[in-house]
CSV table of C-alpha atoms in Angstrom, one decimal:
chain,number,residue,atom,x,y,z
A,1,MET,CA,-19.8,27.5,29.3
A,2,SER,CA,-19.8,31.0,27.9
A,3,ARG,CA,-19.1,31.6,24.2
A,4,ARG,CA,-15.9,33.4,25.2
A,5,GLY,CA,-14.8,30.4,27.3
A,6,SER,CA,-15.7,28.0,24.5
A,7,SER,CA,-13.7,30.1,22.1
A,8,GLY,CA,-10.7,30.1,24.4
A,9,ALA,CA,-10.9,26.3,24.8
A,10,ASP,CA,-11.1,25.9,21.1
A,11,ARG,CA,-8.0,28.1,20.6
A,12,ARG,CA,-6.1,26.0,23.2
A,13,ARG,CA,-7.1,22.8,21.4
A,14,ASP,CA,-6.0,24.2,18.1
A,15,GLN,CA,-2.7,25.3,19.6
A,16,GLN,CA,-2.1,21.9,21.1
A,17,ALA,CA,-3.0,20.2,17.8
A,18,GLU,CA,-0.6,22.5,15.9
A,19,ALA,CA,2.2,21.8,18.4
A,20,ALA,CA,1.7,18.1,18.1
A,21,ARG,CA,1.7,18.4,14.3
A,22,GLN,CA,5.0,20.3,14.3
A,23,GLU,CA,6.6,17.8,16.7
A,24,ALA,CA,5.4,14.9,14.6
A,25,ASP,CA,6.8,16.5,11.5
A,26,ARG,CA,10.2,17.1,13.4
A,27,ILE,CA,10.3,13.4,14.4
A,28,TYR,CA,9.4,12.2,10.9
A,29,ALA,CA,12.2,14.3,9.4
A,30,ALA,CA,14.7,12.8,11.8
A,31,ILE,CA,13.5,9.3,11.0
A,32,VAL,CA,13.6,10.0,7.2
A,33,ALA,CA,17.3,11.0,7.6
A,34,ARG,CA,18.0,7.3,8.4
A,35,ALA,CA,18.7,4.7,5.6
A,36,PRO,CA,15.7,4.7,3.2
A,37,GLU,CA,13.0,2.0,3.3
A,38,HIS,CA,13.8,0.6,-0.1
A,39,GLU,CA,17.3,-0.5,0.9
A,40,ILE,CA,17.3,-4.0,2.5
A,41,ASP,CA,19.9,-5.0,5.0
A,42,PRO,CA,19.5,-8.8,5.3
A,43,THR,CA,19.1,-9.1,9.1
A,44,LEU,CA,16.3,-8.9,11.5
A,45,ASP,CA,18.6,-8.5,14.5
A,46,ARG,CA,18.2,-4.8,15.1
A,47,VAL,CA,14.4,-4.9,15.1
A,48,ARG,CA,14.4,-8.1,17.3
A,49,GLN,CA,16.6,-6.3,19.8
A,50,VAL,CA,14.4,-3.3,20.1
A,51,CYS,CA,11.3,-5.5,20.3
A,52,GLU,CA,12.9,-7.5,23.1
A,53,LEU,CA,13.7,-4.4,25.0
A,54,LEU,CA,10.1,-3.3,24.6
A,55,GLY,CA,8.8,-6.7,25.9
A,56,ASP,CA,8.0,-8.1,22.4
A,57,PRO,CA,4.9,-6.1,21.6
A,58,GLN,CA,4.5,-7.9,18.3
A,59,ASP,CA,3.5,-11.1,20.3
A,60,ALA,CA,0.6,-9.4,22.1
A,61,TYR,CA,-2.0,-9.9,19.4
A,62,ARG,CA,-2.8,-12.2,16.5
A,63,VAL,CA,-1.3,-11.2,13.1
A,64,VAL,CA,-2.2,-11.5,9.4
A,65,HIS,CA,1.0,-10.9,7.5
A,66,LEU,CA,0.9,-9.9,3.8
A,67,THR,CA,3.5,-9.9,1.0
A,68,GLY,CA,3.5,-9.9,-2.8
A,69,THR,CA,4.4,-7.5,-5.6
A,70,ASN,CA,1.0,-5.8,-6.1
A,71,GLY,CA,-2.2,-5.6,-4.2
A,72,LYS,CA,-0.9,-5.8,-0.7
A,73,THR,CA,-2.3,-2.6,0.6
A,74,SER,CA,-5.8,-3.1,-0.9
A,75,THR,CA,-5.9,-6.7,0.5
A,76,ALA,CA,-4.7,-5.5,3.9
A,77,ARG,CA,-7.4,-2.9,4.0
A,78,MET,CA,-10.0,-5.5,3.2
A,79,VAL,CA,-8.8,-8.0,5.8
A,80,GLU,CA,-8.8,-5.2,8.4
A,81,ARG,CA,-12.3,-4.1,7.5
A,82,LEU,CA,-13.7,-7.7,7.7
A,83,LEU,CA,-12.1,-8.1,11.2
A,84,ARG,CA,-13.6,-4.8,12.4
A,85,GLU,CA,-17.0,-5.8,11.2
A,86,HIS,CA,-16.7,-8.9,13.5
A,87,GLY,CA,-16.2,-6.5,16.4
A,88,LEU,CA,-12.5,-6.9,16.8
A,89,ARG,CA,-10.1,-4.1,17.5
A,90,THR,CA,-7.5,-3.9,14.7
A,91,GLY,CA,-4.1,-2.4,13.9
A,92,ARG,CA,-3.0,-2.0,10.3
A,93,PHE,CA,0.5,-1.3,9.1
A,94,THR,CA,0.9,-0.5,5.4
A,95,SER,CA,3.2,1.6,3.2
A,96,PRO,CA,3.8,4.0,1.7
A,97,HIS,CA,1.6,6.8,2.9
A,98,LEU,CA,-0.2,9.1,0.6
A,99,THR,CA,-0.8,12.3,2.6
A,100,ARG,CA,0.8,12.0,6.1
A,101,VAL,CA,3.0,9.4,7.6
A,102,ASN,CA,0.5,8.6,10.3
A,103,GLU,CA,-1.5,6.7,7.7
A,104,ARG,CA,1.0,3.9,7.9
A,105,ILE,CA,-0.1,3.0,11.4
A,106,ALA,CA,-3.9,2.7,11.8
A,107,ILE,CA,-6.0,1.6,14.7
A,108,ASP,CA,-9.6,0.6,14.2
A,109,GLY,CA,-9.3,1.8,10.6
A,110,GLU,CA,-8.1,5.3,11.5
A,111,PRO,CA,-4.5,6.7,11.2
A,112,ILE,CA,-3.0,7.5,14.6
A,113,SER,CA,-3.1,11.1,15.5
A,114,ASP,CA,-0.1,13.4,15.7
A,115,GLU,CA,-0.3,13.2,19.5
A,116,GLN,CA,-0.3,9.4,19.4
A,117,PHE,CA,2.6,9.5,16.9
A,118,VAL,CA,4.7,11.6,19.2
A,119,ALA,CA,3.8,9.5,22.2
A,120,VAL,CA,4.7,6.3,20.5
A,121,TRP,CA,8.0,7.7,19.3
A,122,ASN,CA,8.8,8.9,22.9
A,123,ASP,CA,8.1,5.4,24.2
A,124,VAL,CA,10.4,3.6,21.7
A,125,ALA,CA,13.1,6.2,21.2
A,126,PRO,CA,15.3,5.2,24.1
A,127,TYR,CA,15.4,1.6,23.0
A,128,VAL,CA,16.0,2.6,19.3
A,129,GLU,CA,18.9,4.8,20.4
A,130,LEU,CA,20.3,2.0,22.6
A,131,VAL,CA,20.3,-0.5,19.7
A,132,ASP,CA,21.6,2.2,17.3
A,133,GLN,CA,24.5,2.6,19.7
A,134,ARG,CA,25.2,-1.2,19.9
A,135,SER,CA,25.0,-1.6,16.2
A,136,THR,CA,27.3,1.4,15.3
A,137,GLU,CA,29.9,0.3,17.9
A,138,ALA,CA,30.0,-3.1,16.2
A,139,GLY,CA,30.5,-1.4,12.9
A,140,GLY,CA,26.9,-1.7,11.7
A,141,PRO,CA,24.3,0.8,10.7
A,142,ARG,CA,21.6,2.5,12.8
A,143,LEU,CA,18.0,1.2,12.4
A,144,SER,CA,16.6,2.2,9.0
A,145,PHE,CA,13.6,4.4,8.4
A,146,PHE,CA,11.4,1.3,7.9
A,147,GLU,CA,12.8,-0.6,10.8
A,148,VAL,CA,11.9,2.3,13.1
A,149,PHE,CA,8.4,2.5,11.7
A,150,THR,CA,7.9,-1.2,12.2
A,151,VAL,CA,8.8,-1.0,15.8
A,152,MET,CA,6.6,2.0,16.3
A,153,ALA,CA,3.6,0.2,14.7
A,154,PHE,CA,4.1,-2.9,16.9
A,155,ALA,CA,4.3,-0.7,20.0
A,156,ALA,CA,1.3,1.3,19.1
A,157,PHE,CA,-0.8,-1.8,18.5
A,158,ALA,CA,0.2,-3.3,21.9
A,159,ASP,CA,-0.5,-0.1,23.7
A,160,ALA,CA,-4.0,0.3,22.1
A,161,PRO,CA,-4.4,-2.7,22.6
A,162,VAL,CA,-5.6,-4.4,19.4
A,163,ASP,CA,-6.9,-7.9,19.0
A,164,VAL,CA,-5.4,-8.5,15.5
A,165,ALA,CA,-2.7,-6.7,13.6
A,166,VAL,CA,-2.8,-6.7,9.8
A,167,VAL,CA,0.8,-6.2,8.7
A,168,GLU,CA,2.1,-5.5,5.2
A,169,VAL,CA,5.8,-6.1,4.4
A,170,GLY,CA,7.8,-3.1,3.2
A,171,MET,CA,9.7,-5.2,0.5
A,172,GLY,CA,10.2,-8.9,0.0
A,173,GLY,CA,9.5,-10.8,3.2
A,174,LEU,CA,12.3,-13.0,4.4
A,175,TRP,CA,14.5,-10.1,5.5
A,176,ASP,CA,11.7,-7.5,5.9
A,177,SER,CA,11.7,-6.0,9.3
A,178,THR,CA,8.1,-6.9,9.8
A,179,ASN,CA,9.1,-10.6,9.7
A,180,VAL,CA,9.7,-10.7,13.4
A,181,VAL,CA,6.0,-11.3,13.9
A,182,ARG,CA,4.6,-14.8,14.6
A,183,SER,CA,1.7,-14.6,12.3
A,184,GLN,CA,-1.1,-17.1,12.2
A,185,VAL,CA,-2.1,-16.3,8.6
A,186,GLN,CA,0.2,-15.3,5.8
A,187,VAL,CA,-1.1,-13.8,2.5
A,188,ILE,CA,0.9,-13.8,-0.8
A,189,THR,CA,-0.5,-11.6,-3.5
A,190,PRO,CA,0.7,-11.9,-7.1
A,191,VAL,CA,4.5,-12.2,-7.5
A,192,ALA,CA,5.9,-10.2,-10.4
A,193,MET,CA,9.2,-8.6,-11.4
A,194,ASP,CA,10.0,-5.6,-9.2
A,195,HIS,CA,12.8,-4.5,-6.9
A,196,GLU,CA,15.2,-6.9,-8.7
A,197,ARG,CA,18.2,-5.2,-7.2
A,198,TYR,CA,17.2,-6.4,-3.8
A,199,LEU,CA,14.9,-9.4,-4.3
A,200,GLY,CA,16.4,-11.3,-7.3
A,201,HIS,CA,16.3,-11.4,-11.0
A,202,THR,CA,13.8,-14.2,-11.6
A,203,LEU,CA,10.3,-14.9,-10.4
A,204,ALA,CA,11.6,-17.9,-8.5
A,205,GLU,CA,14.1,-15.8,-6.6
A,206,ILE,CA,11.6,-13.1,-5.8
A,207,ALA,CA,9.0,-15.7,-4.7
A,208,ALA,CA,11.6,-17.2,-2.3
A,209,GLN,CA,11.9,-13.8,-0.6
A,210,LYS,CA,8.1,-13.5,-0.4
A,211,ALA,CA,7.7,-17.0,0.9
A,212,GLY,CA,10.0,-16.1,3.8
A,213,ILE,CA,7.0,-14.9,5.8
A,214,ILE,CA,5.5,-18.4,6.0
A,215,LYS,CA,5.5,-19.7,9.5
A,216,ASP,CA,5.3,-23.2,11.0
A,217,GLY,CA,1.7,-24.5,11.1
A,218,GLY,CA,0.3,-21.3,9.6
A,219,THR,CA,-2.3,-20.9,6.9
A,220,VAL,CA,-0.9,-19.5,3.6
A,221,VAL,CA,-3.5,-17.8,1.3
A,222,VAL,CA,-2.0,-17.4,-2.1
A,223,SER,CA,-3.1,-15.7,-5.3
A,224,ALA,CA,-2.8,-17.3,-8.7
A,225,GLN,CA,1.0,-17.4,-9.5
A,226,SER,CA,3.3,-18.2,-12.3
A,227,GLU,CA,4.5,-21.8,-12.3
A,228,SER,CA,7.9,-21.0,-11.0
A,229,ALA,CA,6.6,-18.8,-8.2
A,230,GLU,CA,3.9,-21.3,-7.3
A,231,ALA,CA,6.5,-24.1,-7.0
A,232,VAL,CA,8.7,-22.1,-4.6
A,233,ILE,CA,5.7,-21.1,-2.4
A,234,GLU,CA,4.3,-24.7,-2.3
A,235,ALA,CA,7.7,-26.0,-1.3
A,236,ALA,CA,8.1,-23.4,1.5
A,237,ALA,CA,4.6,-24.2,2.8
A,238,ALA,CA,5.4,-27.9,2.9
A,239,GLU,CA,8.7,-27.3,4.7
A,240,HIS,CA,6.8,-25.3,7.4
A,241,GLY,CA,3.9,-27.7,7.7
A,242,ALA,CA,1.6,-24.8,6.6
A,243,ARG,CA,-1.9,-25.2,5.2
A,244,LEU,CA,-2.0,-23.9,1.6
A,245,VAL,CA,-5.1,-22.1,0.3
A,246,ARG,CA,-4.8,-21.2,-3.4
A,247,ASP,CA,-6.9,-18.9,-5.6
A,248,ASP,CA,-8.6,-20.9,-8.4
A,249,GLN,CA,-8.1,-24.1,-6.5
A,250,GLU,CA,-9.3,-24.2,-2.8
A,251,ILE,CA,-10.9,-20.8,-3.2
A,252,ALA,CA,-12.2,-18.9,-6.3
A,253,VAL,CA,-14.0,-15.9,-7.7
A,254,LEU,CA,-17.1,-17.7,-9.1
A,255,GLU,CA,-18.8,-14.7,-10.7
A,256,ARG,CA,-18.1,-11.0,-11.3
A,257,GLN,CA,-20.3,-8.3,-12.7
A,258,VAL,CA,-19.5,-4.7,-13.2
A,259,ALA,CA,-21.8,-2.5,-11.2
A,260,VAL,CA,-22.2,1.2,-10.6
A,261,GLY,CA,-19.3,2.3,-8.4
A,262,GLY,CA,-17.7,-1.1,-8.3
A,263,GLN,CA,-18.5,-4.7,-8.9
A,264,LEU,CA,-20.8,-7.5,-7.7
A,265,LEU,CA,-19.1,-10.7,-6.7
A,266,THR,CA,-19.8,-14.3,-5.9
A,267,LEU,CA,-16.8,-15.7,-3.9
A,268,ARG,CA,-16.1,-19.3,-2.8
A,269,GLY,CA,-14.0,-19.0,0.3
A,270,ILE,CA,-12.6,-21.8,2.5
A,271,GLY,CA,-15.8,-22.3,4.4
A,272,GLY,CA,-18.6,-21.5,1.9
A,273,VAL,CA,-19.9,-19.5,-1.0
A,274,TYR,CA,-20.8,-15.8,-0.6
A,275,GLN,CA,-23.2,-14.3,-3.1
A,276,ASP,CA,-24.1,-10.8,-4.2
A,277,VAL,CA,-21.1,-9.2,-2.5
A,278,PHE,CA,-20.7,-5.6,-3.5
A,279,LEU,CA,-17.1,-4.3,-3.7
A,280,PRO,CA,-16.8,-0.5,-4.4
A,281,LEU,CA,-13.4,-1.0,-6.2
A,282,HIS,CA,-12.8,-1.5,-9.9
A,283,GLY,CA,-11.1,-4.3,-11.7
A,284,GLU,CA,-10.7,-8.1,-11.7
A,285,HIS,CA,-7.5,-7.8,-9.6
A,286,GLN,CA,-9.5,-6.2,-6.8
A,287,ALA,CA,-12.0,-9.1,-6.9
A,288,HIS,CA,-9.2,-11.5,-6.4
A,289,ASN,CA,-7.7,-9.3,-3.6
A,290,ALA,CA,-11.1,-9.5,-1.9
A,291,LEU,CA,-11.1,-13.3,-2.2
A,292,LEU,CA,-7.7,-13.5,-0.5
A,293,ALA,CA,-8.9,-11.2,2.2
A,294,LEU,CA,-12.0,-13.3,2.8
A,295,ALA,CA,-10.0,-16.5,3.0
A,296,ALA,CA,-7.5,-15.0,5.3
A,297,THR,CA,-10.2,-13.8,7.7
A,298,GLU,CA,-12.0,-17.2,7.6
A,299,ALA,CA,-8.7,-18.9,8.5
A,300,LEU,CA,-8.0,-16.5,11.3
A,301,LEU,CA,-11.4,-16.4,12.9
A,302,THR,CA,-12.9,-19.8,12.3
A,303,GLY,CA,-10.0,-22.0,11.2
A,304,GLY,CA,-11.5,-22.1,7.7
A,305,GLY,CA,-15.2,-22.2,8.5
A,306,ALA,CA,-17.8,-19.9,7.0
A,307,LEU,CA,-18.4,-16.3,8.1
A,308,GLY,CA,-21.8,-14.6,8.4
A,309,GLY,CA,-22.9,-13.5,4.9
A,310,ASP,CA,-24.4,-10.2,6.2
A,311,VAL,CA,-21.2,-9.4,8.0
A,312,VAL,CA,-19.1,-10.1,4.9
A,313,GLY,CA,-21.4,-8.0,2.7
A,314,ALA,CA,-21.4,-5.0,5.1
A,315,ALA,CA,-17.6,-5.1,5.4
A,316,PHE,CA,-16.8,-5.3,1.7
A,317,ALA,CA,-19.4,-2.6,0.9
A,318,ASP,CA,-17.5,-0.2,3.1
A,319,VAL,CA,-14.0,-0.9,1.8
A,320,SER,CA,-11.8,1.9,0.3
A,321,SER,CA,-8.3,1.9,-1.2
A,322,PRO,CA,-7.1,5.4,-1.8
A,323,GLY,CA,-4.9,5.9,-4.8
A,324,ARG,CA,-6.1,2.8,-6.6
A,325,LEU,CA,-8.1,3.8,-9.6
A,326,GLU,CA,-9.6,6.5,-7.5
A,327,VAL,CA,-11.7,9.3,-8.9
A,328,VAL,CA,-10.4,12.5,-7.4
A,329,ARG,CA,-12.1,15.1,-9.5
A,330,SER,CA,-15.0,15.4,-12.0
A,331,SER,CA,-15.6,17.6,-15.1
A,332,PRO,CA,-13.4,16.2,-16.4
A,333,THR,CA,-12.9,13.0,-14.5
A,334,VAL,CA,-9.4,12.8,-13.0
A,335,LEU,CA,-8.3,9.3,-11.9
A,336,VAL,CA,-5.2,8.4,-9.9
A,337,ASP,CA,-3.7,5.0,-9.7
A,338,GLY,CA,-0.4,4.0,-8.0
A,339,ALA,CA,0.5,1.3,-10.5
A,340,HIS,CA,4.4,1.4,-10.6
A,341,ASN,CA,5.4,-1.8,-12.4
A,342,PRO,CA,4.3,-3.6,-15.5
A,343,ALA,CA,2.1,-6.1,-13.7
A,344,GLY,CA,0.3,-3.4,-11.8
A,345,MET,CA,-0.1,-1.3,-14.9
A,346,GLU,CA,-1.5,-4.2,-16.8
A,347,ALA,CA,-4.2,-4.8,-14.1
A,348,MET,CA,-5.0,-1.1,-14.0
A,349,VAL,CA,-5.4,-0.8,-17.7
A,350,ALA,CA,-7.8,-3.8,-17.8
A,351,ALA,CA,-9.9,-2.3,-15.0
A,352,LEU,CA,-9.9,1.1,-16.7
A,353,ASP,CA,-11.2,-0.4,-19.9
A,354,GLU,CA,-13.9,-2.3,-18.0
A,355,ALA,CA,-15.2,0.3,-15.6
A,356,PHE,CA,-14.9,3.6,-17.5
A,357,ALA,CA,-16.0,4.7,-21.0
A,358,PHE,CA,-13.8,7.7,-21.9
A,359,GLU,CA,-14.0,9.2,-25.3
A,360,ARG,CA,-10.6,10.8,-24.8
A,361,LEU,CA,-8.1,10.0,-22.0
A,362,VAL,CA,-4.8,11.9,-21.4
A,363,GLY,CA,-2.2,10.5,-19.0
A,364,VAL,CA,0.1,12.2,-16.6
A,365,VAL,CA,3.0,9.8,-16.0
A,366,GLY,CA,6.1,9.9,-13.7
A,367,VAL,CA,8.1,6.9,-12.6
A,368,MET,CA,11.0,5.9,-10.3
A,369,ALA,CA,14.4,5.4,-12.0
A,370,ASP,CA,14.6,1.7,-10.9
A,371,LYS,CA,11.3,0.7,-12.6
A,372,ASP,CA,10.6,-0.5,-16.2
A,373,PRO,CA,9.1,2.7,-17.7
A,374,GLU,CA,9.2,1.4,-21.3
A,375,ALA,CA,7.0,-1.6,-20.5
A,376,MET,CA,4.6,0.6,-18.5
A,377,LEU,CA,4.4,3.2,-21.3
A,378,GLY,CA,3.7,0.4,-23.8
A,379,LEU,CA,0.8,-0.8,-21.8
A,380,LEU,CA,-0.6,2.7,-21.5
A,381,GLU,CA,-0.2,3.6,-25.2
A,382,PRO,CA,-3.4,1.9,-26.5
A,383,VAL,CA,-5.6,3.7,-23.9
A,384,LEU,CA,-4.2,7.2,-23.9
A,385,ALA,CA,-4.7,9.8,-26.6
A,386,GLU,CA,-1.7,11.8,-25.3
A,387,VAL,CA,0.7,11.6,-22.4
A,388,VAL,CA,2.2,14.4,-20.3
A,389,VAL,CA,5.5,13.3,-18.8
A,390,THR,CA,6.4,14.8,-15.5
A,391,HIS,CA,8.7,14.4,-12.4
A,392,ALA,CA,7.6,11.8,-9.8
A,393,GLY,CA,8.5,14.0,-6.8
A,394,SER,CA,11.4,12.0,-5.4
A,395,PRO,CA,15.2,12.0,-5.6
A,396,ARG,CA,14.7,8.4,-6.9
A,397,ALA,CA,12.5,9.6,-9.8
A,398,MET,CA,13.5,9.1,-13.4
A,399,ASP,CA,14.8,12.2,-15.2
A,400,VAL,CA,11.9,13.8,-17.0
A,401,GLN,CA,13.7,14.2,-20.3
A,402,ASP,CA,14.9,10.5,-20.2
A,403,LEU,CA,11.3,9.4,-19.6
A,404,ALA,CA,10.2,11.7,-22.4
A,405,ASP,CA,12.7,10.1,-24.8
A,406,LEU,CA,11.2,6.7,-24.1
A,407,ALA,CA,7.7,8.1,-24.4
A,408,TYR,CA,8.6,9.5,-27.8
A,409,ASP,CA,9.5,6.1,-29.0
A,410,VAL,CA,6.3,4.5,-27.7
A,411,PHE,CA,3.7,7.2,-28.5
A,412,GLY,CA,5.4,9.3,-31.2
A,413,GLU,CA,6.5,12.9,-30.5
A,414,ASP,CA,3.1,14.5,-31.5
A,415,ARG,CA,1.4,12.7,-28.6
A,416,VAL,CA,3.9,13.5,-25.9
A,417,HIS,CA,4.2,16.6,-23.7
A,418,VAL,CA,7.0,17.3,-21.2
A,419,VAL,CA,6.2,19.3,-18.0
A,420,GLU,CA,8.4,19.3,-15.0
A,421,ARG,CA,5.9,20.4,-12.3
A,422,LEU,CA,3.0,18.2,-11.5
A,423,ASP,CA,0.4,20.9,-11.0
A,424,GLU,CA,1.2,22.3,-14.5
A,425,ALA,CA,1.2,18.8,-16.0
A,426,ILE,CA,-2.3,18.1,-14.7
A,427,ALA,CA,-3.5,21.4,-15.9
A,428,LEU,CA,-2.1,20.7,-19.4
A,429,ALA,CA,-3.6,17.2,-19.4
A,430,VAL,CA,-7.1,18.6,-18.5
A,431,GLU,CA,-6.7,21.1,-21.4
A,432,ARG,CA,-5.7,18.4,-23.8
A,433,ALA,CA,-8.3,15.9,-22.7
A,434,GLU,CA,-11.1,18.5,-23.3
A,435,SER,CA,-9.6,19.8,-26.5
A,436,GLU,CA,-11.4,17.5,-28.9
A,437,VAL,CA,-14.5,16.2,-27.1
A,438,GLU,CA,-17.5,17.8,-25.4
A,439,ARG,CA,-18.1,14.8,-23.2
A,440,GLY,CA,-16.2,11.8,-22.0
A,441,ALA,CA,-12.9,13.5,-21.4
A,442,GLY,CA,-10.6,12.1,-18.6
A,443,VAL,CA,-7.2,12.4,-17.1
A,444,LEU,CA,-5.2,9.5,-15.6
A,445,VAL,CA,-2.3,10.2,-13.2
A,446,THR,CA,-0.1,7.1,-12.8
A,447,GLY,CA,3.3,5.5,-12.7
A,448,SER,CA,4.3,6.1,-9.0
A,449,LEU,CA,2.6,6.1,-5.6
A,450,LEU,CA,4.5,9.2,-4.8
A,451,LEU,CA,3.2,10.9,-7.9
A,452,VAL,CA,-0.3,9.8,-6.9
A,453,ALA,CA,0.1,11.1,-3.4
A,454,GLU,CA,1.2,14.5,-4.6
A,455,ALA,CA,-1.7,14.6,-7.1
A,456,ARG,CA,-4.2,13.8,-4.4
A,457,VAL,CA,-3.0,16.7,-2.3
A,458,LEU,CA,-3.1,19.1,-5.2
A,459,LEU,CA,-6.6,18.0,-6.0
A,460,GLY,CA,-7.8,18.4,-2.5
A,461,ARG,CA,-8.2,14.8,-1.4
A,462,PRO,CA,-7.7,14.2,2.3
């Protein structure tokens, strides 16, 4: 083909890609206008009805279903990577997204394209609209934002088709729209206090919601839990005749050493011991997430037998988890971490202390209004020289001045700065971090995944 012809073809491809991007953005805006994903309506009826009209795509593949308060997305990414290393075609449904909404629905480890996003919506839209109509005529709501995305994910996975779908709940479990799946393996990461308005005001109440994903005859892989949460989960597993695989009991992290760029692990799974496993993620919590992922994969693929050590090593060495103690810039080092509740913040602070040696670290913090900012600020105070309080980029974000007032109480007024815009907040944090040291300065952006997502875009991360 001539250079002119090639240039013309490239232009047409670019025009088609831009048209698909604009149409995907239009569809996304329409879906966002529905009820937000953080509001739970305790019924699965609407999603079940759409799925039935589509021929129950969620039954076309095996499913690993994940819930918990923290660590779901990292664990889901690890499970999915292990499955791909075994030659299986995978679907992965996680939330929220960091850059584009397509990230929520991944096939073979890659977010679906804008063209695929538009095609999936066009496939499911008539059925969504039909169920919307039925529901509103009966006095109920339309499908919510998250219900629509759940249906789209299931349809995309069936159309691919995938061998296994790794599905993360949006919130809770029992009434989460993803709970229409018939999963073979269920994973419950640590249960902590979060989303109390929707899930309950005690760990036992929240655990009961999470345990709602357990299926008859399934295998339930569970992280170490508080006594009250563990009792609820064990009772639910017994009720469903499910096999229980628990961290620090049936499975364990036997050894963990900090290494350059991550950590070196020895893991005892259901089927055997795996030595010298390199994981390019920081923190003890990620080691335990890896253990859950390993056991879940063993349960799904072999019924609990051992996997090939070389395969496991290759898969874990290639794992990534964007927005989780991720280095997004150097000179000075800028880290982002999506910790957004006290339990997540505690794990992040421990990993930060273990993996990095900052002489002076300045934080940029923004949180949602329904979180526990005082507890999170208290956990950050020992490790931050100063903090820049900013807006978390959402209508649900806590007012900046209200957050600053709490920060004054925790840090003292001389260590707190207030900047509304995130780009200006990061610039000030960099300036303050480098103000008193020649080397070892760092900036940490944390408190909300939405804040982290915006920071990653500002700092040029894809």
